[in-house]
XYZ file of C-alpha atoms in Angstrom:
346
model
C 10.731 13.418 21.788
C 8.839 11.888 19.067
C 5.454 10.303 20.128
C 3.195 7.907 17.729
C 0.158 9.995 18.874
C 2.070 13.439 17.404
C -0.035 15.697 15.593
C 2.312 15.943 12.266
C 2.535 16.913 8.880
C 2.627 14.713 5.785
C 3.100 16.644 3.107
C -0.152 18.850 2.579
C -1.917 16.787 5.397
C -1.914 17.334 8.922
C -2.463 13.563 10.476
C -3.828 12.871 13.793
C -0.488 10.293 14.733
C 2.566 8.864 12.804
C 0.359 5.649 12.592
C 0.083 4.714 8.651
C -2.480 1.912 8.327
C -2.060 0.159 4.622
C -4.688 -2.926 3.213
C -3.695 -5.534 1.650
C -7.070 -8.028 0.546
C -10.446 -7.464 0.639
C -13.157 -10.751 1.622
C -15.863 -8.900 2.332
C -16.893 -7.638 -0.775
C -19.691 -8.642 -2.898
C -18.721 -11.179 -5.856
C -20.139 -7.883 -8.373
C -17.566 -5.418 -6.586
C -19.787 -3.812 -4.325
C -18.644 -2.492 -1.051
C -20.415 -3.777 1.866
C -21.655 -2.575 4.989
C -18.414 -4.862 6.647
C -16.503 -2.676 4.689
C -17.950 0.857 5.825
C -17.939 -0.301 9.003
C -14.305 -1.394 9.267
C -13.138 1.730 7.485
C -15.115 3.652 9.956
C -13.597 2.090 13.190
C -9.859 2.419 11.933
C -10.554 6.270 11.283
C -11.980 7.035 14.493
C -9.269 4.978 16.278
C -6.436 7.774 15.919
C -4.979 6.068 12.956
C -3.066 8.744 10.884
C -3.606 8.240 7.017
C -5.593 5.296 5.741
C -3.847 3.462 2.551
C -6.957 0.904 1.220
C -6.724 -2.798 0.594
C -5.619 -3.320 -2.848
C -7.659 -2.292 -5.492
C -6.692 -4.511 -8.595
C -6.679 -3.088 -11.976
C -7.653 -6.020 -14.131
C -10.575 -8.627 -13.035
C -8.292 -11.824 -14.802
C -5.118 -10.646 -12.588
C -4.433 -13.253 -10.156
C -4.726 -11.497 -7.297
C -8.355 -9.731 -8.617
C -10.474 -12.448 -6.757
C -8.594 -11.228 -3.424
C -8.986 -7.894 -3.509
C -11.417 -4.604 -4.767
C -11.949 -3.563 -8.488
C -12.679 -0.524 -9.567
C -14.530 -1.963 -12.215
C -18.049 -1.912 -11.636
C -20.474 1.137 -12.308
C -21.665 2.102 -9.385
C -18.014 2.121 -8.304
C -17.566 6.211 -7.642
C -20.778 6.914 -6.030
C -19.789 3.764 -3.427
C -15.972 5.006 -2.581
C -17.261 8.588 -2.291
C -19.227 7.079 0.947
C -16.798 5.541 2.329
C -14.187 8.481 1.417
C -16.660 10.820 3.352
C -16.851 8.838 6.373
C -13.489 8.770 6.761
C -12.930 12.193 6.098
C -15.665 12.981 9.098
C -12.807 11.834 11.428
C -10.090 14.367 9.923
C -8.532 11.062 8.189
C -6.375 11.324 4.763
C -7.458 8.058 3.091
C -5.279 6.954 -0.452
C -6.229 3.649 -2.640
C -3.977 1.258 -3.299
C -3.608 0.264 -7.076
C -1.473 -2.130 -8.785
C -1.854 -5.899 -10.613
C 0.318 -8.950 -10.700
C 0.020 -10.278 -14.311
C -0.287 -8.673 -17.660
C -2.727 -10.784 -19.703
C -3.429 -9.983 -23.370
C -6.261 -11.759 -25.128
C -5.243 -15.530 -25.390
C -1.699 -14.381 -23.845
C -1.295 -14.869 -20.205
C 1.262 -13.585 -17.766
C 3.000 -12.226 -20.590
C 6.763 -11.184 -19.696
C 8.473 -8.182 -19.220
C 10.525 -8.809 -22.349
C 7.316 -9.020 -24.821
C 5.177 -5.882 -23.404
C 4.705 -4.016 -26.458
C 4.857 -0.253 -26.437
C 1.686 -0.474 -27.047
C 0.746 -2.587 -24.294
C 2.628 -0.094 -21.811
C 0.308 2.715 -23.475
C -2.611 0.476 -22.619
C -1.109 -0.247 -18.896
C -0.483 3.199 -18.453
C -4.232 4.287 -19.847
C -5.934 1.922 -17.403
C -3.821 3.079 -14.636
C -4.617 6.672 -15.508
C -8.333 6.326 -15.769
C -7.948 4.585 -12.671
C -6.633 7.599 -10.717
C -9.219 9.810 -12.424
C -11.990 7.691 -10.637
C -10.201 7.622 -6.923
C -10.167 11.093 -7.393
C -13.943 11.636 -8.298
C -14.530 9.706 -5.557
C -12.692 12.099 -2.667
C -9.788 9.970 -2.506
C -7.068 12.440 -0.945
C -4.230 10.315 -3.034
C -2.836 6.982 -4.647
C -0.279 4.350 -3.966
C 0.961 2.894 -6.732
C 2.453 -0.365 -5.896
C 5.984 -0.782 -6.848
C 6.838 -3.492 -3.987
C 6.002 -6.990 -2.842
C 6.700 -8.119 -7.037
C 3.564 -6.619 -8.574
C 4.061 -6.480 -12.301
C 5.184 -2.599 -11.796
C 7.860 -4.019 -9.553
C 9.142 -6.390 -11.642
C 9.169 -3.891 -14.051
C 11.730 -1.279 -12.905
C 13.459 -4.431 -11.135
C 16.954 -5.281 -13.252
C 16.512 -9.274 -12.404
C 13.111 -9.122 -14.134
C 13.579 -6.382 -16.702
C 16.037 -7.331 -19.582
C 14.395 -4.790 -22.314
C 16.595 -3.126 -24.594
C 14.677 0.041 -25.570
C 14.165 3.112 -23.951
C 12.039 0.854 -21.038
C 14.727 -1.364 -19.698
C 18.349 -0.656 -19.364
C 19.088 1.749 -17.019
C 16.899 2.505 -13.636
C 15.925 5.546 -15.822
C 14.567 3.909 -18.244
C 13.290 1.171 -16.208
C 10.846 3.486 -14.265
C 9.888 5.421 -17.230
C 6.652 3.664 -17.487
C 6.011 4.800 -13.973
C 7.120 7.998 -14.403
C 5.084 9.035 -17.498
C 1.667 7.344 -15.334
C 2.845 10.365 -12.591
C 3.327 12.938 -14.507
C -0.128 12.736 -16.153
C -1.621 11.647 -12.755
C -0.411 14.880 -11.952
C -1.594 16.728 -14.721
C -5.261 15.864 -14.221
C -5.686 14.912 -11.044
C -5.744 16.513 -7.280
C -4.215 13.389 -5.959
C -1.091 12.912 -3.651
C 0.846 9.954 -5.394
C 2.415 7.961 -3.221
C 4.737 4.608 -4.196
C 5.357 1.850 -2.283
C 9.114 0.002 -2.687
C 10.555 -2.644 -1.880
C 14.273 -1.657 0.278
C 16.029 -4.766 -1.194
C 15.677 -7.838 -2.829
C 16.593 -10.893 -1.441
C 17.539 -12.337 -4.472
C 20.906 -12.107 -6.586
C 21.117 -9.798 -9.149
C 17.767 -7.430 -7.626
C 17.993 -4.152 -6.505
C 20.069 -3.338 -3.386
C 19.302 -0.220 -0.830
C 21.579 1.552 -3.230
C 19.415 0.828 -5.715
C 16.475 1.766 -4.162
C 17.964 4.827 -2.683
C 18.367 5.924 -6.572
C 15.023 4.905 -7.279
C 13.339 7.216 -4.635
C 15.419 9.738 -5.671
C 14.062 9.808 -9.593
C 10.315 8.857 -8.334
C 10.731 12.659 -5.995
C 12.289 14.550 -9.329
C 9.339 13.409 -11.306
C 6.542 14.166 -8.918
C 5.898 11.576 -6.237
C 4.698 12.794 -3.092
C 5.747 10.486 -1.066
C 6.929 6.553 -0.609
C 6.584 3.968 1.540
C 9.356 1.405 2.470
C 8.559 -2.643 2.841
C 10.715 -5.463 3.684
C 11.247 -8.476 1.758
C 9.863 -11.950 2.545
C 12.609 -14.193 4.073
C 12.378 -16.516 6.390
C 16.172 -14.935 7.706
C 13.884 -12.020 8.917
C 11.171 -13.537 10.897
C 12.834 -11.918 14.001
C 10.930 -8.764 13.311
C 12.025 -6.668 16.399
C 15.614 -6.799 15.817
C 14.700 -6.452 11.723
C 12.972 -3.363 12.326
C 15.530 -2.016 14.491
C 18.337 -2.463 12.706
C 17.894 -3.638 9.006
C 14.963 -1.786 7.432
C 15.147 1.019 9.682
C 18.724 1.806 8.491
C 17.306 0.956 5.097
C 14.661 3.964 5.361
C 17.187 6.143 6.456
C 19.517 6.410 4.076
C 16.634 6.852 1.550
C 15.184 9.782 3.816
C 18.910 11.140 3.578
C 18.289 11.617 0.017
C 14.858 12.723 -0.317
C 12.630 15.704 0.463
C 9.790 13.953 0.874
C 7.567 11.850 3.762
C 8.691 8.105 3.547
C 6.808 5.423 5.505
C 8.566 2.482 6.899
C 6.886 -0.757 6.892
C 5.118 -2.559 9.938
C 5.734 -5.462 11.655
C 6.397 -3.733 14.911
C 4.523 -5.517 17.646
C 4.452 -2.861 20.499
C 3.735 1.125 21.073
C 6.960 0.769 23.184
C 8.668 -0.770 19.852
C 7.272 1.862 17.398
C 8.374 4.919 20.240
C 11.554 3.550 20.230
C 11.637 3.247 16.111
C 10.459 6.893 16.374
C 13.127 8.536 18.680
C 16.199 6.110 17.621
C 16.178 6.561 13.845
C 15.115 9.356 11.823
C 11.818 7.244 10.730
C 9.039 9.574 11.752
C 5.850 7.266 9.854
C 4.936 3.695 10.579
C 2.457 1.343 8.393
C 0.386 -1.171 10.269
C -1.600 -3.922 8.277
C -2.279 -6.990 10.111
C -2.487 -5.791 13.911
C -6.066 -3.499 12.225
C -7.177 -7.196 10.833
C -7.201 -7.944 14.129
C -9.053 -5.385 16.005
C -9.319 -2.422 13.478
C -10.026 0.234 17.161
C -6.518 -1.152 19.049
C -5.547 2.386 18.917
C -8.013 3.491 21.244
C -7.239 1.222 24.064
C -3.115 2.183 22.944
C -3.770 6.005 23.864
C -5.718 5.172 27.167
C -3.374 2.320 28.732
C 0.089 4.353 27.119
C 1.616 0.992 26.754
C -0.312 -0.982 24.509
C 0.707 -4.049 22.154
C -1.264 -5.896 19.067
C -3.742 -8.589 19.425
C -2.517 -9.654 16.372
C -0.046 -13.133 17.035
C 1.458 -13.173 12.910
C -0.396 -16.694 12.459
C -0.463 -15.168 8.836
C -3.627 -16.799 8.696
C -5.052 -13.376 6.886
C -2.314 -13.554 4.650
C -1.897 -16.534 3.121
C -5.511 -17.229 3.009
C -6.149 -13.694 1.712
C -8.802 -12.362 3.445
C -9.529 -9.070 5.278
C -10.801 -10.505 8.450
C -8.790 -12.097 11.223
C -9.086 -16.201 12.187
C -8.187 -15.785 15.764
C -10.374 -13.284 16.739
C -13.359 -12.995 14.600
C -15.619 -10.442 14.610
C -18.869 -10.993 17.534
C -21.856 -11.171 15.529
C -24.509 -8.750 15.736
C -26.891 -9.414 18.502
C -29.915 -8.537 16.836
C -32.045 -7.545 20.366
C -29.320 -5.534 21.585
C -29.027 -3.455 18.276
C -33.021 -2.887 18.759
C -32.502 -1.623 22.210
């Protein structure tokens, strides 16, 4: 039987469990960029918990996107020398950790949120230059990979997304030529990096006229031939699935397998799940074998601890959302204790 707390391989990395933990904002940043010692210290408490492979908060590629006041830039110059810190302490715990990259809007000059129709090839060189450069700097900084994000409508999402993408040159059409522009950032990735690229997808869209599980299923397929390491599967936003046990059970569960029916590669399935019985039962019922967590680590990033000791634990985290919609990296209902300054001297 298939435990969360298996020692397993994922891809080249051996993981300490099948627990994925992904990021999603960042608050406690400085306004110049700068990690903080919140930061180091959060990171540092989710790798010793028995957490698997760390996937960052979102690290946005532009400082105008509209999500760039929410989240980590790499845009700064002391940028490398921070994230090789915090890559090193998570690596002292035997952790994989990959950064998240991705934007929501393209913005040229006076131009803003500029549609899929009207990117200009050589706007997609641009894109594809920033992205690149990007990588290169994860990967000075000890990063063991990166997850582009192709899910939750990021621009890159809309882009290989048929509802969004109505281009009639060799970027639009066909699902082909709709992920070229991700497939030519992988391929040089590839070529000049040492990183494990990992994509995150959406399994379906909710609206007409988006990509289906078929769809998707295809999609994984093309991202494998042209070099991806790995994916991970998310779930749309619907109020239809708010009933997340029996969603996870059935829906994107049956979701991930049929794309792990047509790949050769590790593919994450998308949290939610509430419980260790939940995730065991995930784990042993379908052929999922890797779980991401976001929210229940806002909440108390060392729950795994207490999970391995009491063999029956569940998250502190009660979905308020709260860390979502206001877009921070700290929880509301149970905020961190503040340092007691006479303790810390002893």
């Amino acid at each position: 039987m298939k435990d969360l707390f298996d020692y397993c391989e994922f891809g080249e990395f051996k993981l300490n469990s099948r627990i994925v933990r992904t990021g999603l904002w960042e608050s406690e940043r400085e306004q110049s960029g700068n990690l903080t010692p919140e930061i180091y210290d959060r990171y540092e408490n989710i790798a010793a918990s028995g957490v698997g492979l760390i996937i960052t908060e979102l690290f946005s590629l532009y400082p105008r996107d509209g999500f760039s006041k929410y989240s980590q830039t790499v845009n700064y110059n002391r940028f490398v020398r921070e994230a090789k810190d915090l890559t090193d302490l998570v690596h002292v715990y035997d952790v994989p950790i990959f950064a998240q990259l991705g934007f929501v809007h393209y913005n040229k000059r006076t131009e803003q949120h500029v549609k899929i129709e009207d990117i200009t090839i050589e706007d997609i060189r641009k894109i594809q230059t920033d992205f690149i450069i990007a990588a290169e700097k994860f990967d000075y900084a000890g990063f063991d990979g990166i997850q582009i994000a192709l899910g939750n409508y990021y621009f890159l999402t809309r882009f290989i997304n048929p509802l969004f993408n109505k281009r009639e040159d060799k970027y639009g059409g066909n699902t082909l030529n709709r992920l070229r522009i991700v497939l030519e950032i992988i391929k040089v990735i590839k070529q000049n990096t040492k990183l494990h690229v990992n994509c995150r997808l959406n399994a379906f869209d909710i609206q007409k006229g988006g990509m289906t599980i078929e769809d998707t299923v295809e999609v994984a397929k093309i991202l494998e031939q042209y070099g991806a390491d790995s994916l991970q599967i998310t779930r749309p936003r619907s109020p239809q699935y708010f009933s997340r046990e029996n969603y996870h059970k059935s829906i994107l569960a049956s979701s991930c397998e049929k794309i792990i029916d047509n790949v050769n590669i590790p593919v994450i399935m998308g949290g939610g799940i509430k419980s260790q019985r939940q995730i065991n039962n995930v784990l042993n019922k379908t052929k999922v074998d890797f779980i991401s967590m976001q929210r229940p680590f806002v909440a108390d990033p060392s729950f795994l601890v207490d999970w391995k000791i009491e063999g029956d634990g569940e998250v502190k985290c009660r979905t308020c959302n709260n860390c979502y919609w206001k877009k921070t990296s700290t929880c509301f209902l149970y905020p961190k204790a503040p340092l007691n300054i006479d303790q810390s001297l002893g």
